[in-house]
């Protein structure tokens, strides 16, 4: 038996077999691996998934790399069990360590994201089957004859499969088993997904698409780390192009991960995928049933599952031989996780590809400024697709100056937009009105005393949801029945809804077009994801005339009849203090207007704004994205904002304002000086209260090469310790500043 692990300092004095020691990382917020004794006869290696005792419990763990701590082996507890599961690959273990160190998270907390499905740790048991013996029973019936006739078509059958194939009942099958015509055998479990076929439904690509596809396939075949930015207008065929890269990886026998921001809502993507590869990919997202998650996890570790299409958390699946990651809509804010381990999945995908030495493809019609700069500076390869595929033309975009053509009293839609909707309806085509606000109205107030309805636990207004008869907090979910009287002054029936949400826009639309088939789509719709999928299909089929939706309608859908997109309030995202506000608005508006005209019909985008001269609005209507990027990049460079500098946030929260503020001040005082890093704050967070917790923020800003992590580690080590209700969360490269 080999001794794979370093022993403690007296290692040589003891027989190795009785006291091998291994570091084991448990999926808990521990600072590092713990040491365990490897009992004789148990075979483990780095990456092995094991069960170990921890306090009174048995927990999962992964045998880790590196030295064990110097604790006397006699005091250590033994590993209890090794699971019959392929070990986590070295690149996966290094990835977990890397993410932990970069995000300042406990490594066990990161490992937890890779190990979520304990029941998947043993292989699936074989299933009972039947094999024909060639014995012909004495008594023959018509049903028996049918069963025996199909029996030869396969080597073995499941009991119900055989009955189904022959059209006989299972009791007939059972009778034949008794009569000796079949014998029981054990069959391997059916694979979760069929093998993709790289050349199944090859698409004929246009010349540009072919060039881009060839370039990507070459990179995949070279099997070294590269990043390619596939930058192409909506509808240019980016998906078709990266399918080529996927085909190349599949042909090499490597696994592929495709990250999508809204996987649960893009069944059309899965259909396209199947048409191209002859098999559906495995999916990974939070709506998956637990049993399915286990199966996918297991298939990924085993290598049986070749292609996974998933949400950001799929990045932590322990692939056996990953050879390509595609990050579609790479600019999408949904790639940022802000919970426990705060990470940016697009950025971490690049890290994972570097550690595994394989290519990554970032696709977007509106790349993030970060990716654009990296491409401009030659760190990423850039492949551009500049026109829509075939006859499809991009929509004509124009601004509606809301100061000049204001909506009528109490309304939010300006006359030119209403007129365009009417014409679209007459042509039998579809309109989409986009407003990124759920519910009926973002604020309710009393017209008599001015009282505003606010969440008791958060610093936010309660949003009226009229369909549901509730006012609701969008941060914590707190909900109450919509009141009839003001709780402050008691006046009845004088509550006013302020501002629009999608429900209110729908009400206005119905007022103008009572006969049109109108639908509201937002993520809080009753019936959840299933219902949403059905509605999206109905829209694609043309069963709806007017769609009013939040950003979930912006992503990836193909609505052939949609020829008008109206942006109800283009200015919403510009008013906050987020340094990426302009970029985000540009991306969102481009994406939403890109829903129009995807199949060749003449299409329009109308953008309602009070700031028609704003550079974002000008960039959108002129179609001059380059000018926008240039300006935005220059601005970031001047302000040393990412990617020209680095940011990190520290968010301190506590049950009382004083505790949170005191702790944040203590951290500030512990901040090291120098290193080209500055610290700002603490300041009360714009969202000062969430779920009853008071929040303060510190912002750390450094140059491109500054060691922000070392700075933060020193600050946290020297600062006050987390006590009582105080919690400290680090957010590297924050996306939210609330
Ligand atoms: P993008 O991802 O850039 O928005 P898609 O890959 O979704 O673009 O392509 C837009 C539409 O054009 C899709 O309906 C797609 O099937 C079609 N399409 C693109 N390229 C081709 C091609 N080479 N052959 C056939 N259809 C194509
Ligand atoms: Zn709340």
XYZ file of C-alpha atoms and ligand atoms in Angstrom:
766
model
C 0.000 0.000 0.000
C 1.478 3.317 -0.958
C 1.653 6.092 1.538
C 0.366 9.019 -0.483
C 0.210 11.481 2.342
C 2.914 13.185 4.282
C 3.065 11.786 7.781
C 3.780 13.898 10.807
C 7.297 14.598 12.041
C 7.687 11.171 13.666
C 6.383 9.394 10.598
C 9.253 6.980 10.238
C 8.894 5.595 13.760
C 5.520 4.003 13.164
C 4.348 1.372 10.727
C 2.838 3.408 7.908
C -0.209 1.249 7.356
C -1.652 1.917 10.789
C -1.247 5.661 10.814
C -1.541 7.239 7.404
C -3.043 10.660 7.781
C -5.007 12.583 5.146
C -6.259 16.161 4.989
C -10.021 16.200 4.394
C -11.970 19.287 3.373
C -15.499 19.218 4.740
C -18.251 21.269 3.066
C -18.638 23.691 5.961
C -17.276 27.188 6.514
C -14.037 25.875 8.033
C -10.734 27.645 7.389
C -9.111 24.598 5.758
C -8.902 20.797 5.688
C -8.853 18.738 8.885
C -6.643 15.718 9.398
C -8.009 12.200 9.595
C -6.449 8.793 9.924
C -6.838 6.520 6.920
C -7.740 3.112 8.351
C -5.923 0.101 7.071
C -7.524 -1.363 3.997
C -9.147 1.899 2.951
C -7.796 3.211 -0.298
C -7.945 6.957 -0.741
C -6.181 9.504 -2.913
C -6.453 13.268 -3.221
C -9.928 14.002 -4.536
C -11.563 10.916 -3.003
C -14.977 11.642 -1.597
C -15.261 10.299 1.910
C -17.399 10.326 4.995
C -15.765 11.535 8.186
C -16.867 12.125 11.749
C -17.104 15.767 12.759
C -18.176 16.337 16.329
C -21.219 14.145 16.870
C -22.048 13.945 13.142
C -20.878 12.126 10.060
C -20.219 14.540 7.192
C -19.039 14.370 3.614
C -15.564 15.479 2.752
C -12.992 15.468 0.001
C -9.460 14.222 0.540
C -7.408 17.322 -0.136
C -3.877 18.051 -1.203
C -1.018 19.450 0.747
C 0.449 18.744 4.141
C -1.581 17.671 7.113
C -1.402 19.628 10.316
C 1.021 18.429 12.957
C -1.555 16.925 15.306
C -0.525 13.581 16.804
C -2.063 10.881 14.656
C -3.112 8.975 17.753
C -5.538 11.764 18.568
C -7.108 11.823 15.105
C -10.335 10.138 14.174
C -10.514 7.791 11.211
C -12.143 8.276 7.840
C -15.334 6.310 7.995
C -15.987 5.426 4.387
C -14.829 6.098 0.831
C -17.608 6.495 -1.701
C -17.596 4.553 -4.931
C -17.229 7.710 -6.964
C -14.436 9.029 -9.190
C -12.228 11.476 -7.264
C -12.448 15.236 -7.871
C -9.855 16.069 -10.506
C -6.745 18.044 -9.474
C -7.873 21.034 -11.558
C -11.191 21.064 -9.699
C -9.426 21.034 -6.337
C -7.158 23.853 -7.409
C -10.202 25.729 -8.692
C -11.921 25.434 -5.319
C -8.797 26.692 -3.540
C -8.435 29.513 -6.037
C -12.031 30.714 -5.715
C -11.810 30.522 -1.925
C -8.678 32.599 -1.859
C -9.916 35.141 -4.410
C -13.324 35.673 -2.833
C -11.985 35.390 0.738
C -14.390 32.535 1.433
C -13.675 29.460 3.540
C -12.550 26.690 1.115
C -15.058 24.276 2.639
C -17.822 26.712 1.764
C -16.679 26.674 -1.859
C -16.270 22.885 -1.868
C -19.863 22.668 -0.710
C -20.981 24.078 -4.050
C -19.197 21.208 -5.800
C -20.616 18.496 -3.558
C -24.257 19.283 -3.282
C -25.796 15.940 -3.986
C -24.796 13.352 -1.361
C -27.123 10.661 -2.674
C -25.210 10.710 -5.952
C -22.055 9.431 -4.347
C -22.686 5.784 -5.033
C -23.235 4.509 -8.567
C -26.799 3.848 -9.544
C -27.739 0.254 -8.841
C -28.257 -1.996 -11.843
C -31.853 -2.687 -12.767
C -33.464 -6.089 -12.915
C -33.989 -7.328 -16.471
C -34.977 -10.394 -18.441
C -32.974 -12.240 -21.036
C -34.534 -14.689 -23.539
C -33.269 -18.247 -22.991
C -34.473 -19.766 -26.232
C -36.709 -22.159 -24.294
C -40.133 -22.455 -25.932
C -42.884 -23.073 -23.383
C -45.260 -25.966 -23.888
C -48.408 -23.933 -23.613
C -48.589 -21.182 -26.224
C -51.085 -18.353 -26.425
C -51.410 -15.486 -28.857
C -50.053 -13.060 -26.214
C -47.106 -15.338 -25.458
C -46.326 -15.582 -29.136
C -46.255 -11.803 -29.423
C -43.839 -11.503 -26.514
C -41.500 -14.129 -27.908
C -41.647 -12.524 -31.320
C -40.196 -9.225 -30.076
C -37.877 -10.809 -27.512
C -35.085 -11.299 -30.021
C -34.900 -7.594 -30.864
C -32.812 -6.837 -27.788
C -30.316 -8.705 -25.703
C -32.260 -8.040 -22.527
C -35.463 -6.339 -21.508
C -37.005 -4.746 -18.489
C -40.209 -6.520 -17.457
C -42.439 -3.551 -18.269
C -40.468 -2.663 -21.401
C -41.033 -6.105 -22.816
C -44.738 -5.973 -22.023
C -44.981 -2.558 -23.622
C -43.083 -3.542 -26.759
C -45.199 -6.633 -27.341
C -48.536 -5.178 -26.322
C -48.999 -7.992 -23.791
C -49.620 -7.556 -20.084
C -46.851 -8.007 -17.503
C -48.592 -11.103 -16.186
C -48.007 -12.758 -19.568
C -44.330 -11.853 -19.257
C -44.261 -13.252 -15.711
C -45.820 -16.460 -16.961
C -43.096 -16.817 -19.569
C -40.424 -16.320 -16.909
C -41.987 -19.122 -14.873
C -42.061 -21.301 -17.926
C -38.311 -20.772 -18.401
C -38.444 -18.652 -21.568
C -36.631 -15.763 -19.826
C -34.046 -15.622 -17.100
C -33.429 -12.688 -14.749
C -30.299 -10.614 -15.390
C -28.957 -7.311 -14.065
C -28.847 -4.433 -16.535
C -26.770 -1.273 -16.259
C -28.977 1.747 -15.486
C -30.119 3.690 -18.528
C -27.892 6.680 -19.304
C -29.308 10.041 -18.280
C -28.896 11.584 -21.714
C -27.983 10.153 -25.081
C -24.507 10.743 -26.494
C -24.356 13.918 -28.548
C -23.347 13.421 -32.154
C -21.011 16.166 -33.365
C -22.103 15.813 -36.982
C -25.801 15.088 -36.467
C -27.607 18.169 -37.800
C -24.814 20.302 -39.162
C -26.019 23.721 -40.176
C -24.855 25.422 -43.304
C -23.091 28.491 -42.031
C -22.736 31.841 -43.743
C -19.194 32.880 -44.648
C -18.684 35.029 -41.514
C -20.210 32.396 -39.312
C -17.986 29.747 -40.850
C -14.863 31.825 -40.259
C -15.778 32.405 -36.644
C -16.791 28.763 -36.180
C -13.526 27.527 -37.690
C -11.487 29.823 -35.492
C -13.250 28.531 -32.391
C -12.979 24.886 -33.439
C -9.249 25.330 -34.026
C -8.890 26.689 -30.542
C -10.826 23.782 -29.096
C -8.683 21.302 -30.999
C -5.518 22.990 -29.746
C -6.713 22.245 -26.178
C -4.897 25.081 -24.513
C -6.213 27.951 -22.493
C -7.565 30.779 -24.633
C -10.442 33.199 -24.231
C -12.495 34.156 -27.295
C -15.020 36.935 -27.293
C -17.763 36.149 -29.812
C -19.252 39.537 -30.354
C -22.227 39.611 -32.706
C -25.470 41.518 -32.993
C -28.635 39.768 -31.796
C -29.735 37.236 -34.383
C -26.337 36.998 -36.094
C -26.073 33.317 -35.273
C -23.694 33.282 -32.315
C -25.372 30.141 -31.057
C -24.795 28.380 -34.367
C -21.165 29.444 -34.250
C -20.429 28.224 -30.757
C -22.197 24.966 -31.586
C -19.207 24.413 -33.892
C -16.846 24.764 -30.957
C -19.002 22.348 -28.964
C -18.928 19.868 -31.823
C -15.130 20.066 -31.903
C -14.898 19.404 -28.153
C -17.350 16.502 -28.362
C -15.397 15.010 -31.260
C -12.299 15.111 -29.041
C -14.125 13.260 -26.299
C -14.105 16.195 -23.895
C -16.998 17.455 -21.805
C -18.595 20.837 -22.452
C -20.282 23.338 -20.167
C -22.594 26.008 -21.600
C -23.597 28.694 -19.126
C -26.819 30.595 -19.779
C -28.305 33.301 -17.580
C -31.926 32.079 -17.710
C -31.702 28.407 -18.489
C -35.049 27.444 -16.981
C -36.830 29.745 -19.414
C -35.156 28.753 -22.634
C -36.676 25.463 -23.746
C -36.285 26.677 -27.327
C -32.548 26.598 -26.827
C -32.720 22.940 -25.805
C -34.729 22.091 -28.924
C -32.177 23.785 -31.147
C -29.460 21.945 -29.358
C -31.180 18.638 -29.974
C -31.613 19.420 -33.655
C -27.900 20.075 -33.922
C -26.525 17.215 -31.798
C -29.303 14.630 -31.944
C -29.590 14.562 -28.150
C -30.638 16.915 -25.394
C -27.910 18.232 -23.115
C -28.129 17.654 -19.388
C -29.494 20.691 -17.589
C -28.422 22.226 -14.305
C -30.418 24.923 -12.558
C -32.293 25.547 -9.346
C -35.649 24.318 -10.641
C -34.312 20.820 -11.185
C -35.874 18.132 -8.986
C -33.406 16.863 -6.341
C -33.295 13.361 -7.810
C -32.466 14.818 -11.219
C -29.696 16.951 -9.736
C -28.151 13.848 -8.266
C -28.282 12.065 -11.591
C -26.741 14.960 -13.475
C -24.028 15.379 -10.858
C -23.189 11.707 -11.033
C -23.224 11.664 -14.829
C -20.855 14.629 -14.884
C -18.375 13.041 -12.445
C -18.529 9.724 -14.270
C -18.066 11.426 -17.627
C -21.229 9.860 -19.044
C -22.873 13.267 -19.373
C -20.954 15.036 -22.097
C -22.667 18.396 -22.288
C -24.243 20.421 -19.515
C -26.285 23.544 -20.116
C -26.660 25.333 -16.860
C -26.973 28.376 -14.686
C -23.913 29.851 -12.975
C -23.776 27.164 -10.276
C -22.991 24.568 -12.971
C -19.468 25.976 -12.936
C -18.870 24.052 -9.720
C -19.875 20.674 -11.139
C -16.898 18.316 -10.853
C -16.461 17.427 -14.526
C -14.239 14.492 -15.302
C -12.635 15.950 -18.432
C -13.971 19.384 -19.178
C -12.626 20.733 -22.473
C -14.695 23.838 -23.229
C -16.832 26.413 -21.438
C -19.199 28.701 -23.325
C -20.572 31.676 -21.414
C -23.557 32.942 -23.403
C -24.767 36.519 -22.752
C -21.480 36.991 -20.925
C -22.411 40.545 -19.903
C -25.476 39.401 -17.971
C -25.618 40.493 -14.325
C -27.222 37.131 -13.431
C -23.725 35.626 -13.502
C -22.945 37.310 -10.234
C -23.818 35.321 -7.146
C -24.423 37.409 -4.063
C -25.044 34.819 -1.435
C -22.527 33.074 0.841
C -19.677 32.846 -1.676
C -19.877 36.029 -3.760
C -18.516 35.228 -7.207
C -18.796 36.274 -10.841
C -19.344 33.071 -12.831
C -18.027 34.514 -16.116
C -14.772 35.518 -14.455
C -14.503 32.249 -12.581
C -15.194 30.319 -15.800
C -12.048 31.901 -17.198
C -10.113 30.865 -14.111
C -11.411 27.334 -14.400
C -10.411 27.169 -18.053
C -6.928 28.459 -17.229
C -6.445 25.851 -14.500
C -7.745 23.112 -16.776
C -5.861 24.484 -19.798
C -8.770 24.574 -22.237
C -10.570 27.321 -24.180
C -13.476 29.444 -23.074
C -15.894 31.312 -25.361
C -17.706 34.440 -24.194
C -20.688 35.324 -26.373
C -22.678 38.545 -26.359
C -24.271 41.141 -28.586
C -23.263 43.753 -26.012
C -20.083 42.561 -24.320
C -19.179 43.795 -20.874
C -16.733 46.678 -20.868
C -14.299 44.365 -19.082
C -14.365 41.813 -21.885
C -14.169 44.492 -24.559
C -11.040 45.964 -22.989
C -9.471 42.536 -22.652
C -10.166 41.885 -26.327
C -8.889 45.315 -27.393
C -5.686 44.757 -25.452
C -5.154 41.364 -27.026
C -5.714 39.200 -23.962
C -8.831 37.726 -25.560
C -9.328 36.859 -29.204
C -12.274 38.718 -30.725
C -14.597 37.269 -33.343
C -17.213 39.667 -34.649
C -20.461 38.934 -36.489
C -21.724 42.237 -37.778
C -25.035 41.414 -39.428
C -28.134 39.410 -38.715
C -28.440 36.019 -40.330
C -30.228 35.832 -43.698
C -32.894 38.421 -44.448
C -33.517 39.431 -40.854
C -32.890 43.136 -40.369
C -32.277 44.835 -37.060
C -35.206 46.956 -35.906
C -35.343 50.666 -36.691
C -34.854 52.356 -33.373
C -36.104 55.786 -32.411
C -36.467 57.808 -29.272
C -39.706 59.237 -27.993
C -39.012 62.496 -26.181
C -41.450 62.315 -23.283
C -41.189 66.051 -22.676
C -42.535 66.742 -26.164
C -45.136 64.006 -26.493
C -46.188 63.281 -22.932
C -48.694 60.573 -22.076
C -52.219 61.646 -21.264
C -53.029 62.274 -17.588
C -52.634 59.174 -15.459
C -51.027 57.254 -18.309
C -47.473 56.195 -19.056
C -47.599 55.485 -22.782
C -47.027 58.378 -25.146
C -49.247 58.922 -28.216
C -46.607 57.829 -30.785
C -46.119 54.518 -28.987
C -49.867 53.884 -28.742
C -50.250 54.670 -32.420
C -47.468 52.283 -33.389
C -49.048 49.551 -31.262
C -52.353 50.091 -33.053
C -50.728 49.687 -36.460
C -48.874 46.580 -35.367
C -52.126 45.093 -34.144
C -53.809 45.872 -37.479
C -51.049 44.021 -39.319
C -51.622 41.006 -37.073
C -48.161 41.326 -35.579
C -46.972 41.425 -31.974
C -45.840 44.232 -29.696
C -43.712 43.988 -26.602
C -43.769 46.667 -23.929
C -40.804 46.439 -21.635
C -40.735 47.774 -18.087
C -38.423 46.348 -15.503
C -40.831 46.737 -12.606
C -43.021 44.009 -11.239
C -46.459 44.667 -9.799
C -48.867 47.548 -10.244
C -47.115 50.492 -8.631
C -43.764 50.823 -6.878
C -45.141 53.107 -4.165
C -48.457 53.726 -2.458
C -49.116 56.912 -0.490
C -51.952 58.596 1.335
C -53.146 61.681 -0.500
C -54.385 63.214 2.738
C -51.416 62.921 5.121
C -48.647 61.819 2.743
C -48.005 58.524 4.556
C -45.935 56.116 2.446
C -46.248 52.371 2.843
C -42.868 50.995 3.762
C -41.567 47.526 4.655
C -41.229 47.130 8.434
C -37.952 45.194 7.979
C -36.293 46.834 4.981
C -35.626 50.335 3.774
C -37.854 49.965 0.750
C -41.376 50.865 -0.313
C -44.069 48.232 -0.517
C -44.985 47.465 -4.114
C -48.647 47.129 -4.937
C -49.648 43.888 -6.703
C -53.208 44.563 -7.731
C -53.980 41.150 -9.248
C -53.153 39.657 -5.888
C -54.642 42.406 -3.749
C -51.395 42.823 -1.805
C -48.636 45.269 -1.130
C -45.271 43.558 -1.024
C -41.625 44.093 -0.191
C -39.394 42.981 -3.063
C -36.424 42.504 -0.749
C -37.782 40.224 1.962
C -41.152 39.122 0.614
C -43.143 40.783 3.416
C -46.730 41.146 2.144
C -49.970 42.610 3.464
C -53.457 43.000 2.057
C -53.764 46.259 0.161
C -55.313 48.523 2.786
C -58.385 50.648 2.151
C -57.613 53.241 4.801
C -54.425 55.051 5.707
C -52.980 53.551 8.910
C -51.632 57.002 9.826
C -54.625 59.339 9.450
C -57.398 56.803 9.023
C -58.803 58.369 5.842
C -60.652 55.871 3.658
C -60.165 55.505 -0.110
C -57.514 58.157 -0.512
C -54.530 55.981 -1.230
C -52.689 56.764 -4.444
C -50.575 54.407 -6.521
C -47.413 56.211 -7.642
C -45.535 55.246 -10.756
C -46.060 52.243 -13.007
C -45.326 48.549 -12.801
C -46.142 46.051 -15.549
C -49.660 45.414 -14.211
C -50.487 49.087 -14.454
C -49.161 49.301 -17.997
C -51.351 46.319 -18.860
C -54.363 48.169 -17.485
C -53.541 51.127 -19.699
C -53.057 48.872 -22.735
C -56.401 47.169 -22.176
C -57.984 50.637 -22.022
C -56.584 51.441 -25.473
C -56.918 48.014 -27.084
C -59.744 46.181 -25.310
C -59.936 43.440 -27.935
C -56.241 42.661 -28.156
C -54.915 39.517 -26.503
C -52.679 41.000 -23.810
C -50.404 39.229 -21.370
C -48.175 40.316 -18.491
C -44.972 38.367 -17.951
C -42.874 38.759 -14.847
C -40.867 36.437 -12.657
C -43.411 36.484 -9.834
C -46.234 35.252 -12.004
C -48.490 32.655 -10.385
C -47.722 29.184 -11.656
C -43.957 29.705 -11.639
C -41.494 28.607 -14.267
C -43.788 26.010 -15.847
C -46.481 28.567 -16.524
C -43.922 31.046 -17.829
C -42.570 28.509 -20.285
C -46.058 27.814 -21.592
C -46.728 31.515 -21.982
C -43.458 32.031 -23.840
C -44.381 29.228 -26.211
C -47.806 30.758 -26.732
C -46.191 34.070 -27.632
C -43.808 32.394 -30.059
C -46.801 30.701 -31.726
C -48.581 34.015 -32.158
C -51.362 33.409 -29.625
C -50.781 36.805 -28.022
C -50.917 40.320 -29.493
C -49.356 42.451 -26.807
C -46.803 41.345 -24.242
C -45.963 43.501 -21.241
C -42.902 42.171 -19.525
C -39.973 42.634 -17.192
C -36.434 41.672 -18.127
C -37.207 38.008 -18.339
C -38.689 38.596 -21.786
C -35.430 40.212 -22.843
C -33.365 37.077 -22.836
C -32.768 34.818 -25.764
C -36.334 34.225 -26.921
C -37.243 34.084 -30.558
C -40.675 35.570 -31.234
C -41.196 35.437 -34.996
C -44.185 37.795 -35.089
C -42.770 40.432 -32.804
C -42.213 43.580 -34.811
C -42.606 46.335 -32.240
C -40.741 46.767 -29.002
C -41.591 49.722 -26.779
C -39.387 50.654 -23.853
C -41.732 52.245 -21.320
C -39.074 53.938 -19.213
C -35.558 53.867 -20.631
C -34.239 56.134 -17.882
C -34.880 53.819 -14.895
C -31.428 52.311 -14.680
C -29.531 55.541 -15.226
C -30.463 57.209 -11.995
C -28.556 55.101 -9.494
C -24.970 55.424 -8.321
C -23.767 52.178 -9.922
C -20.631 52.834 -12.001
C -21.986 50.366 -14.567
C -25.383 52.094 -14.845
C -24.831 53.366 -18.392
C -23.374 50.082 -19.574
C -26.224 48.072 -18.086
C -28.852 50.331 -19.598
C -27.186 50.101 -22.979
C -27.048 46.309 -22.751
C -30.597 45.891 -21.534
C -32.098 48.250 -24.111
C -30.111 46.636 -26.950
C -31.194 43.216 -25.818
C -34.860 44.082 -25.463
C -35.080 45.910 -28.782
C -33.199 42.954 -30.305
C -36.318 40.835 -29.698
C -37.937 42.535 -32.666
C -37.736 41.515 -36.295
C -35.913 38.254 -35.939
C -37.514 36.728 -39.005
C -37.300 39.310 -41.697
C -40.372 41.459 -41.095
C -39.811 45.169 -40.843
C -39.592 46.023 -37.166
C -39.364 49.004 -34.842
C -38.106 49.850 -31.416
C -39.517 52.914 -29.674
C -37.742 54.156 -26.599
C -39.525 56.473 -24.183
C -37.067 58.778 -22.436
C -36.855 62.146 -20.713
C -33.127 62.303 -21.581
C -32.938 61.868 -25.361
C -29.501 63.478 -25.458
C -27.988 60.987 -23.015
C -25.037 59.101 -24.580
C -26.744 55.760 -23.934
C -29.867 56.827 -25.826
C -27.763 58.245 -28.637
C -25.689 55.066 -28.879
C -28.830 52.946 -29.093
C -30.558 54.896 -31.848
C -27.483 55.683 -33.911
C -26.513 52.012 -33.836
C -23.017 53.251 -33.066
C -22.113 50.889 -30.289
C -18.423 51.510 -30.916
C -18.707 55.162 -29.955
C -20.487 54.189 -26.788
C -17.850 51.636 -25.811
C -15.052 54.078 -26.563
C -16.561 56.727 -24.355
C -17.433 54.318 -21.581
C -13.970 52.741 -21.654
C -12.276 56.152 -21.499
C -14.477 57.072 -18.552
C -13.589 53.903 -16.661
C -9.903 54.388 -17.340
C -9.999 57.941 -16.044
C -11.804 56.889 -12.849
C -9.651 53.753 -12.418
C -12.768 51.635 -12.350
C -12.775 47.994 -13.484
C -11.100 46.734 -15.590
C -8.532 49.516 -15.130
C -8.648 49.207 -11.386
C -10.128 46.881 -8.828
C -12.973 47.354 -6.397
C -14.037 45.397 -3.369
C -16.830 46.026 -0.923
C -17.165 45.084 2.711
C -20.729 44.905 3.922
C -21.220 44.911 7.673
C -24.654 44.039 8.975
C -26.069 43.724 12.482
C -29.330 43.765 14.393
C -28.780 47.347 15.496
C -27.534 50.314 13.563
C -24.992 51.161 16.274
C -23.427 47.693 16.210
C -23.122 47.690 12.430
C -21.662 51.159 12.307
C -19.280 50.525 15.212
C -17.929 47.366 13.636
C -17.536 49.016 10.237
C -15.584 51.866 11.856
C -13.385 49.349 13.637
C -12.570 47.678 10.322
C -11.774 51.013 8.764
C -9.300 51.757 11.557
C -7.622 48.400 10.986
C -7.071 49.128 7.304
C -3.410 48.864 6.318
C -1.970 51.859 4.537
C -0.122 52.038 1.233
C 0.016 49.459 -1.547
C -1.792 51.880 -3.821
C -5.084 50.918 -2.202
C -7.591 53.332 -0.719
C -10.560 52.628 1.495
C -13.739 54.690 1.530
C -16.438 54.738 4.174
C -18.019 53.338 6.164
C -21.240 54.766 4.834
C -24.736 53.613 5.571
C -25.781 51.389 2.656
C -28.420 52.808 0.283
C -30.456 49.795 1.347
C -29.802 50.598 4.990
C -32.090 47.897 6.315
C -32.780 44.463 4.824
C -34.768 41.838 6.720
C -34.318 43.767 9.912
C -30.538 43.971 9.558
C -28.811 47.336 9.505
C -26.096 47.688 6.897
C -22.939 49.710 6.407
C -20.552 49.551 3.488
C -16.850 50.128 2.951
C -15.418 50.432 -0.525
C -11.841 49.459 -1.343
C -10.267 50.692 -4.540
C -6.893 49.697 -5.957
C -4.910 49.663 -9.177
C -4.948 46.804 -11.613
C -2.011 45.052 -9.984
C -2.783 45.842 -6.353
C -3.119 42.824 -4.073
C -6.639 43.536 -2.890
C -6.995 40.123 -1.265
C -3.877 40.549 0.870
C -5.115 43.970 1.897
C -8.522 42.611 2.900
C -7.024 39.680 4.763
C -4.824 42.020 6.779
C -7.710 44.345 7.461
C -9.977 41.563 8.673
C -7.215 39.943 10.748
C -6.353 43.238 12.467
C -9.898 44.480 12.821
C -12.532 43.677 15.418
C -13.770 40.073 15.422
C -17.320 39.263 14.316
C -19.332 39.185 17.546
C -22.965 38.983 18.505
C -25.221 39.722 15.581
C -22.464 41.306 13.463
C -21.713 39.742 10.095
C -19.045 40.810 7.622
C -19.338 39.957 3.942
C -16.619 40.632 1.395
C -17.651 41.266 -2.198
C -14.766 41.276 -4.680
C -15.543 43.312 -7.788
C -19.033 44.196 -6.583
C -21.817 44.565 -9.048
C -24.361 45.914 -6.634
C -23.658 49.012 -4.600
C -26.870 48.944 -2.587
P -27.746 34.967 -31.750
O -27.361 33.895 -30.774
O -26.568 35.698 -32.315
O -28.831 35.904 -31.295
P -28.950 32.793 -33.166
O -27.850 31.791 -33.210
O -30.019 32.629 -32.155
O -28.327 34.251 -33.025
O -29.565 32.908 -34.618
C -30.682 33.719 -34.912
C -31.654 32.966 -35.785
O -31.096 32.737 -37.068
C -32.025 31.615 -35.229
O -33.377 31.381 -35.466
C -31.147 30.657 -36.007
O -31.725 29.378 -36.103
C -31.027 31.345 -37.345
N -29.742 31.057 -37.970
C -28.572 31.652 -37.708
N -27.577 31.159 -38.473
C -28.141 30.231 -39.258
C -27.653 29.352 -40.294
N -26.380 29.363 -40.654
N -28.537 28.550 -40.881
C -29.839 28.536 -40.521
N -30.360 29.333 -39.577
C -29.539 30.170 -38.934
Zn -38.807 43.899 3.383
